[in-house]
Short mmCIF file of C-alpha atoms in Angstrom, two decimals:
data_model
loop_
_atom_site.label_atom_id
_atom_site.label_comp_id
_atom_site.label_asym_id
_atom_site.label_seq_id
_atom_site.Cartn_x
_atom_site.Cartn_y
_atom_site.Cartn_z
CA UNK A 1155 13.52 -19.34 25.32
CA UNK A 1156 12.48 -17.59 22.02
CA UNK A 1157 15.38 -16.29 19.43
CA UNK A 1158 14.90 -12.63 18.92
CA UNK A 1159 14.39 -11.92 15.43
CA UNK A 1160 14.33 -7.97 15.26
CA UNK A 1161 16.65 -7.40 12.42
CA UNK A 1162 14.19 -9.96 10.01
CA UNK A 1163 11.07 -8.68 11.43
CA UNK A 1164 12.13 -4.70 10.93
CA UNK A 1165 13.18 -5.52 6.95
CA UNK A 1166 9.60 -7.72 7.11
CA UNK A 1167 7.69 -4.80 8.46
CA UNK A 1168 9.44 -2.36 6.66
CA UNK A 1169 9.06 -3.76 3.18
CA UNK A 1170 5.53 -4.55 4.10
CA UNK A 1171 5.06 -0.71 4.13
CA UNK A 1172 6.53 0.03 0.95
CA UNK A 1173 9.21 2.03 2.94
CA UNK A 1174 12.98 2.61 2.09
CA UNK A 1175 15.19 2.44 4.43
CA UNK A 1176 16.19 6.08 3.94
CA UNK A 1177 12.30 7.03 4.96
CA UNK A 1178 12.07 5.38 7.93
CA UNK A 1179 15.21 6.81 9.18
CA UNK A 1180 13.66 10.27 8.32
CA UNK A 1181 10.58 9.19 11.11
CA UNK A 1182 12.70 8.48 13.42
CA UNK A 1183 15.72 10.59 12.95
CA UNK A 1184 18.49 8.06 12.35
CA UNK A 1185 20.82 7.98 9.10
CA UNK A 1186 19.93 5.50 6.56
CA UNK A 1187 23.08 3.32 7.58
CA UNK A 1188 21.85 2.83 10.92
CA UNK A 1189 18.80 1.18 9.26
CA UNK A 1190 21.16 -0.96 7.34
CA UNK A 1191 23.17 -2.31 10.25
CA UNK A 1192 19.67 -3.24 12.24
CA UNK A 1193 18.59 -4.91 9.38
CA UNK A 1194 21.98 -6.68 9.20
CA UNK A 1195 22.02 -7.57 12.87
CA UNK A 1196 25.15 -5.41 13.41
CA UNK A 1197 23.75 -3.28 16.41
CA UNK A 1198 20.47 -2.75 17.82
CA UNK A 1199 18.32 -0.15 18.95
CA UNK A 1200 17.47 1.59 22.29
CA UNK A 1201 14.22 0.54 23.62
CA UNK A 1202 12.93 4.23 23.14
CA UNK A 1203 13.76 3.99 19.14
CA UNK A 1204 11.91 -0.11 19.18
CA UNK A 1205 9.12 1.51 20.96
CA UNK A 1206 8.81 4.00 17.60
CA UNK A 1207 9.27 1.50 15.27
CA UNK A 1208 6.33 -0.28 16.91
CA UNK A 1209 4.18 2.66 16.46
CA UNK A 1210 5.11 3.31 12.98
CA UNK A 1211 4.41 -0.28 11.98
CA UNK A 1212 1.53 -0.20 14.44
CA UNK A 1213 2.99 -3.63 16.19
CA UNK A 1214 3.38 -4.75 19.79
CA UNK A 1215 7.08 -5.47 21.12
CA UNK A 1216 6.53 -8.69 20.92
CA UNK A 1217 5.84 -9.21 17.06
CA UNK A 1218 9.08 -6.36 16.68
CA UNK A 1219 11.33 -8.93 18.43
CA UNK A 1220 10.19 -12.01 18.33
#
């Protein structure tokens, strides 16, 4: 079974677009703390809000999580 990696991947992705975390809680209407504690692996998203991310970063679920 594969380790998810979603909090290393969204910082990966993230920084990859030259994005704060600040903007991309602006896209997807969450505070810039939530951001933080994804990144930090202290909670995790709803499916709805990983399904944004994957648009914004144009990547499938699978590169998101895994």
């Amino acid at each position: 079974m594969k380790e998810i990696n979603f909090k290393k991947n969204l910082k990966t992705f993230r920084n990859a677009a030259k994005m704060t975390q600040t903007q991309l809680g602006k896209l997807i209407n969450v505070d810039q703390r939530t951001i933080s504690a994804w990144e930090h692996g202290i909670c995790e998203p709803s499916l709805e809000i990983i399904a944004k991310l994957c648009d914004i970063f144009d990547e499938t679920f699978d590169s998101m999580l895994l």
